[in-house]
């Protein structure tokens, strides 16, 4: 009788922890099925709830049945659940526990696979490569092995070694037989060519995805990136046509904001600025308080800031973007843009003084614009009014070239100096900067040489005389000058340094 009771207890005990693990695995499988079928990166609340249930049930095994045969299974299940929730640090802890406590577990290769993926997300590339190499060298199921090959290629992409990644992916394409994985490889190949700005090849690789009858998500990505490649090639109308077709399929509903953002970007590329801004406003209103509304307002700000130079409107859009849900990276961009706007407002006021028109005035918002003291002069003596204005115009020329990539606007400010402020100290520097822009941004060496000749003739006592003469191929005695040019002034990649 006693023996029967013991046997019954053991059976019930085994059933108890098996049922606990069974319920954990059931919850995980339900969540995983949803994860595989969704088209967006964002996890749904239902998925998260099921993964939490899986973690809770599997944790009972670790706490109550720590000597059972299901402990390594429970560790793997918890680690995978954390991975799909995006909690990569917590996941790596569980995979590490499995490796440390069960070095001979048959689950170790699969654990290393998920561990490697977590490390990729955490940007620990060396350790990630180590774990994924262990996977491809193990006896794990070929599906995991094939995926590991792809992620090893992904490592090269993350290191921006796109040519190396292409070579690795081409090799992977010959090894794997699974059509879905081949489609993934095609997507990665296209993305590598895209990063190399080889848009024809990128488009070709994206089109090949369809040959493998891929999952809907992969098919969407292939079509979406085809359109992006067309956009980068300048074929905006064809790109918009593809984007609009994607919007007609309700299965892409979660991707609609991304698609609409790209349609607006195509309008901007065609210089249809009013239409693009309207599209961005519509997106922001349709998806309020999201990453998409933040991005839409920011891009509308960029049109005003970089394309039409309406800094007041740009500032308003950046502030709207900041009030949505911008990412950490976007927040930094917004802060930098507001600083730049504050800078140009300050410069304009220094040049125009208090008599500037209301249209030229933009009151800085003390809360959102980071104050910046701008000292135009490095001289101990106060500059007279003409010197101040000439220096201010020069700083505006720098601003338009460096921050807005607007050489024509930069030229107009420099020409104002060369016309109205010839007797100022910054005049020869303005000439040299003007020559630099004509040569490097306008590809106009004739005009550049004419301006350099003016420096040689008019300013033999300036340090820019040597720089101009050298560029013209003239022999000069560098001992004639008591100051030597800054090495930075010899650079053709940016404007001359402050004199």
XYZ file of C-alpha atoms in Angstrom, residues 20-323:
304
model
C 2.633 23.277 -16.143
C 5.188 23.137 -18.940
C 2.524 22.066 -21.442
C 0.470 25.183 -20.625
C 3.606 27.352 -20.923
C 4.420 25.895 -24.327
C 0.816 26.223 -25.490
C 0.802 29.942 -24.606
C 4.163 30.442 -26.333
C 3.063 28.638 -29.520
C -0.083 30.779 -29.755
C 1.947 33.963 -29.359
C 4.627 32.778 -31.793
C 1.998 32.048 -34.461
C 0.748 35.631 -34.123
C 4.330 36.974 -34.301
C 4.981 35.103 -37.533
C 1.814 36.393 -39.188
C 1.984 40.079 -38.274
C 3.396 42.523 -40.823
C 4.639 45.270 -38.501
C 7.571 45.269 -36.090
C 5.382 46.274 -33.150
C 4.201 43.470 -30.859
C 0.474 43.415 -30.117
C -0.894 43.498 -26.558
C -2.382 40.025 -27.078
C 0.998 38.608 -28.109
C 2.708 40.222 -25.140
C 0.053 38.810 -22.804
C 0.565 35.287 -24.143
C 4.359 35.545 -23.893
C 3.963 36.762 -20.303
C 1.762 33.748 -19.565
C 4.411 31.449 -21.071
C 7.118 33.079 -18.923
C 4.956 32.813 -15.796
C 4.109 29.128 -16.315
C 7.676 28.129 -17.282
C 9.056 30.005 -14.262
C 6.992 27.691 -12.025
C 9.099 24.803 -13.365
C 12.306 26.620 -12.330
C 10.994 27.508 -8.886
C 8.877 24.489 -7.880
C 10.166 21.638 -10.030
C 13.841 22.582 -10.296
C 14.961 18.913 -10.433
C 12.600 17.929 -13.224
C 13.631 16.991 -16.750
C 11.914 20.107 -18.138
C 14.182 22.751 -16.612
C 16.347 23.322 -19.709
C 13.160 23.386 -21.837
C 11.699 25.991 -19.480
C 14.851 28.154 -19.663
C 14.792 28.063 -23.465
C 11.083 28.889 -23.590
C 11.468 31.849 -21.210
C 14.470 33.144 -23.180
C 12.573 32.941 -26.476
C 9.543 34.670 -24.947
C 11.715 37.540 -23.744
C 13.298 37.749 -27.210
C 9.953 38.174 -28.955
C 8.920 40.763 -26.366
C 12.058 42.727 -27.228
C 13.600 42.259 -23.764
C 16.958 41.059 -25.053
C 18.981 41.499 -21.858
C 16.581 39.285 -19.914
C 16.598 36.720 -22.721
C 20.413 36.467 -22.773
C 20.409 35.769 -19.021
C 18.197 32.703 -19.548
C 20.253 31.413 -22.478
C 23.392 31.900 -20.397
C 21.844 29.927 -17.498
C 20.992 27.091 -19.873
C 24.561 26.961 -21.230
C 26.085 27.114 -17.755
C 23.815 24.560 -16.052
C 23.159 22.202 -18.983
C 26.331 22.154 -21.131
C 25.313 18.799 -22.667
C 21.691 19.682 -23.331
C 20.383 18.823 -26.777
C 18.709 22.249 -26.664
C 22.015 24.118 -26.496
C 22.403 24.729 -30.297
C 18.884 26.217 -30.482
C 19.591 28.300 -27.375
C 22.797 29.588 -29.005
C 20.788 30.560 -32.088
C 18.375 32.747 -30.114
C 21.218 33.997 -27.938
C 23.077 35.100 -31.083
C 19.989 36.967 -32.313
C 19.660 38.768 -28.964
C 23.317 39.793 -29.127
C 22.759 41.160 -32.642
C 19.928 43.302 -31.300
C 22.196 44.446 -28.455
C 24.969 45.230 -30.995
C 27.448 42.868 -29.354
C 28.611 41.743 -32.784
C 31.690 39.720 -31.829
C 29.876 37.522 -29.314
C 26.897 37.269 -31.677
C 29.176 35.926 -34.417
C 30.670 33.422 -31.970
C 27.241 32.047 -31.029
C 26.004 31.871 -34.622
C 29.213 30.122 -35.734
C 28.530 27.505 -33.048
C 25.064 27.020 -34.538
C 26.249 26.401 -38.126
C 28.914 23.993 -36.849
C 26.405 22.004 -34.738
C 24.012 19.191 -35.699
C 20.989 21.440 -35.331
C 18.026 21.277 -37.701
C 18.944 22.717 -41.120
C 16.310 25.468 -40.860
C 18.084 26.984 -37.865
C 21.428 26.495 -39.580
C 20.247 28.251 -42.740
C 18.847 31.162 -40.721
C 22.161 31.396 -38.865
C 23.978 31.745 -42.203
C 21.706 34.676 -43.063
C 22.346 36.371 -39.740
C 26.094 35.943 -40.177
C 25.643 37.890 -43.414
C 23.577 40.394 -41.441
C 26.606 40.932 -39.217
C 28.604 42.084 -42.223
C 25.762 44.421 -43.162
C 25.742 45.891 -39.664
C 29.460 46.487 -40.024
C 28.653 48.200 -43.372
C 30.729 45.663 -45.278
C 28.089 45.409 -48.001
C 30.353 43.874 -50.630
C 31.433 41.175 -48.167
C 27.794 40.569 -47.253
C 26.827 40.190 -50.931
C 29.521 37.554 -51.390
C 28.347 35.688 -48.261
C 24.690 35.893 -49.306
C 25.432 34.593 -52.817
C 27.102 31.584 -51.192
C 24.133 31.095 -48.853
C 21.744 31.135 -51.789
C 23.515 28.044 -53.175
C 23.467 26.206 -49.847
C 19.872 26.610 -48.694
C 16.891 24.875 -50.272
C 14.016 26.408 -48.271
C 12.148 28.879 -50.485
C 11.235 31.270 -47.666
C 14.878 31.536 -46.625
C 15.941 32.065 -50.247
C 13.433 34.926 -50.396
C 14.992 36.423 -47.250
C 18.424 36.173 -48.850
C 17.114 38.000 -51.944
C 15.776 40.770 -49.704
C 19.164 41.132 -47.988
C 20.965 41.160 -51.351
C 18.709 43.934 -52.580
C 19.277 45.934 -49.405
C 23.056 45.602 -49.777
C 22.966 46.936 -53.348
C 20.608 49.678 -52.158
C 23.157 50.777 -49.551
C 25.849 50.769 -52.234
C 23.566 53.065 -54.296
C 23.448 50.463 -57.076
C 19.709 50.905 -57.458
C 19.277 48.975 -60.723
C 20.810 45.859 -59.158
C 18.835 46.437 -55.962
C 15.552 46.578 -57.884
C 16.480 43.396 -59.754
C 17.166 41.477 -56.509
C 13.941 42.718 -54.879
C 11.941 41.491 -57.886
C 13.409 37.977 -57.537
C 11.758 37.576 -54.118
C 8.477 36.812 -55.899
C 10.077 33.739 -57.544
C 10.072 31.875 -54.224
C 6.365 32.250 -53.376
C 7.284 34.008 -50.103
C 5.187 34.801 -47.038
C 3.014 37.883 -47.330
C 5.373 39.978 -45.182
C 8.363 39.159 -47.398
C 6.323 39.835 -50.532
C 5.344 43.237 -49.127
C 8.963 44.071 -48.257
C 10.120 43.133 -51.748
C 7.532 45.369 -53.434
C 8.084 48.218 -50.951
C 11.848 48.214 -51.528
C 11.387 47.999 -55.305
C 9.487 51.267 -55.051
C 12.213 52.787 -52.875
C 14.842 51.817 -55.468
C 12.774 53.471 -58.207
C 12.448 56.586 -56.044
C 16.216 56.773 -55.566
C 16.697 56.395 -59.326
C 14.511 59.477 -59.772
C 11.504 57.583 -61.161
C 9.118 58.991 -58.578
C 5.958 58.474 -60.632
C 6.565 54.725 -60.954
C 7.430 54.558 -57.251
C 4.200 56.342 -56.277
C 2.216 53.983 -58.522
C 3.608 50.968 -56.628
C 3.071 52.585 -53.216
C -0.546 53.366 -54.110
C -1.144 49.720 -55.091
C 0.134 48.653 -51.669
C -2.409 50.985 -50.058
C -5.252 49.205 -51.873
C -4.535 45.934 -50.065
C -6.011 45.954 -46.547
C -3.583 43.239 -45.493
C -0.938 45.988 -45.498
C -2.995 48.098 -43.080
C -0.293 48.235 -40.387
C 2.245 49.380 -42.983
C 0.058 52.158 -44.414
C 1.825 54.961 -42.442
C 5.238 53.934 -43.820
C 3.883 53.783 -47.357
C 2.203 57.187 -47.064
C 5.410 58.746 -45.720
C 7.253 57.535 -48.814
C 4.580 58.883 -51.170
C 5.052 62.291 -49.534
C 8.837 61.909 -49.938
C 8.321 61.300 -53.684
C 6.291 64.507 -53.907
C 9.127 66.374 -52.209
C 11.670 64.905 -54.635
C 9.544 66.288 -57.482
C 9.625 69.702 -55.757
C 5.862 69.552 -55.175
C 6.431 71.037 -51.762
C 2.884 72.190 -50.966
C 1.465 68.769 -51.839
C 4.159 67.005 -49.821
C 3.551 69.178 -46.747
C -0.211 68.558 -47.027
C 0.446 64.808 -47.200
C 2.661 64.961 -44.109
C -0.006 66.951 -42.246
C -2.634 64.368 -43.225
C -0.433 61.520 -41.960
C 0.160 63.289 -38.648
C -3.569 63.873 -38.170
C -4.472 60.303 -39.142
C -1.906 58.724 -36.796
C -1.641 61.199 -33.882
C 0.835 60.751 -31.030
C 2.764 58.025 -32.852
C 6.238 57.650 -34.302
C 4.638 58.272 -37.704
C 3.125 61.637 -36.768
C 6.484 62.647 -35.277
C 8.270 61.645 -38.498
C 5.665 63.348 -40.704
C 5.920 66.685 -38.882
C 9.719 66.457 -38.886
C 9.838 65.850 -42.648
C 7.480 68.777 -43.234
C 9.913 70.830 -41.173
C 12.776 69.644 -43.356
C 11.035 70.910 -46.493
C 10.662 74.350 -44.921
C 14.184 74.300 -43.485
C 16.199 72.905 -46.398
C 14.115 73.443 -49.524
C 12.163 76.691 -49.205
C 14.044 78.313 -46.295
C 10.893 79.203 -44.345
C 12.501 78.949 -40.929
C 9.472 80.128 -39.001
C 7.317 77.323 -40.424
C 10.189 74.856 -40.049
C 10.418 75.707 -36.366
C 6.660 75.192 -35.927
C 6.799 71.754 -37.542
C 9.818 70.682 -35.460
C 7.997 71.678 -32.280
C 4.939 69.706 -33.423
C 7.178 66.704 -34.094
C 8.636 66.999 -30.616
C 5.117 66.960 -29.117
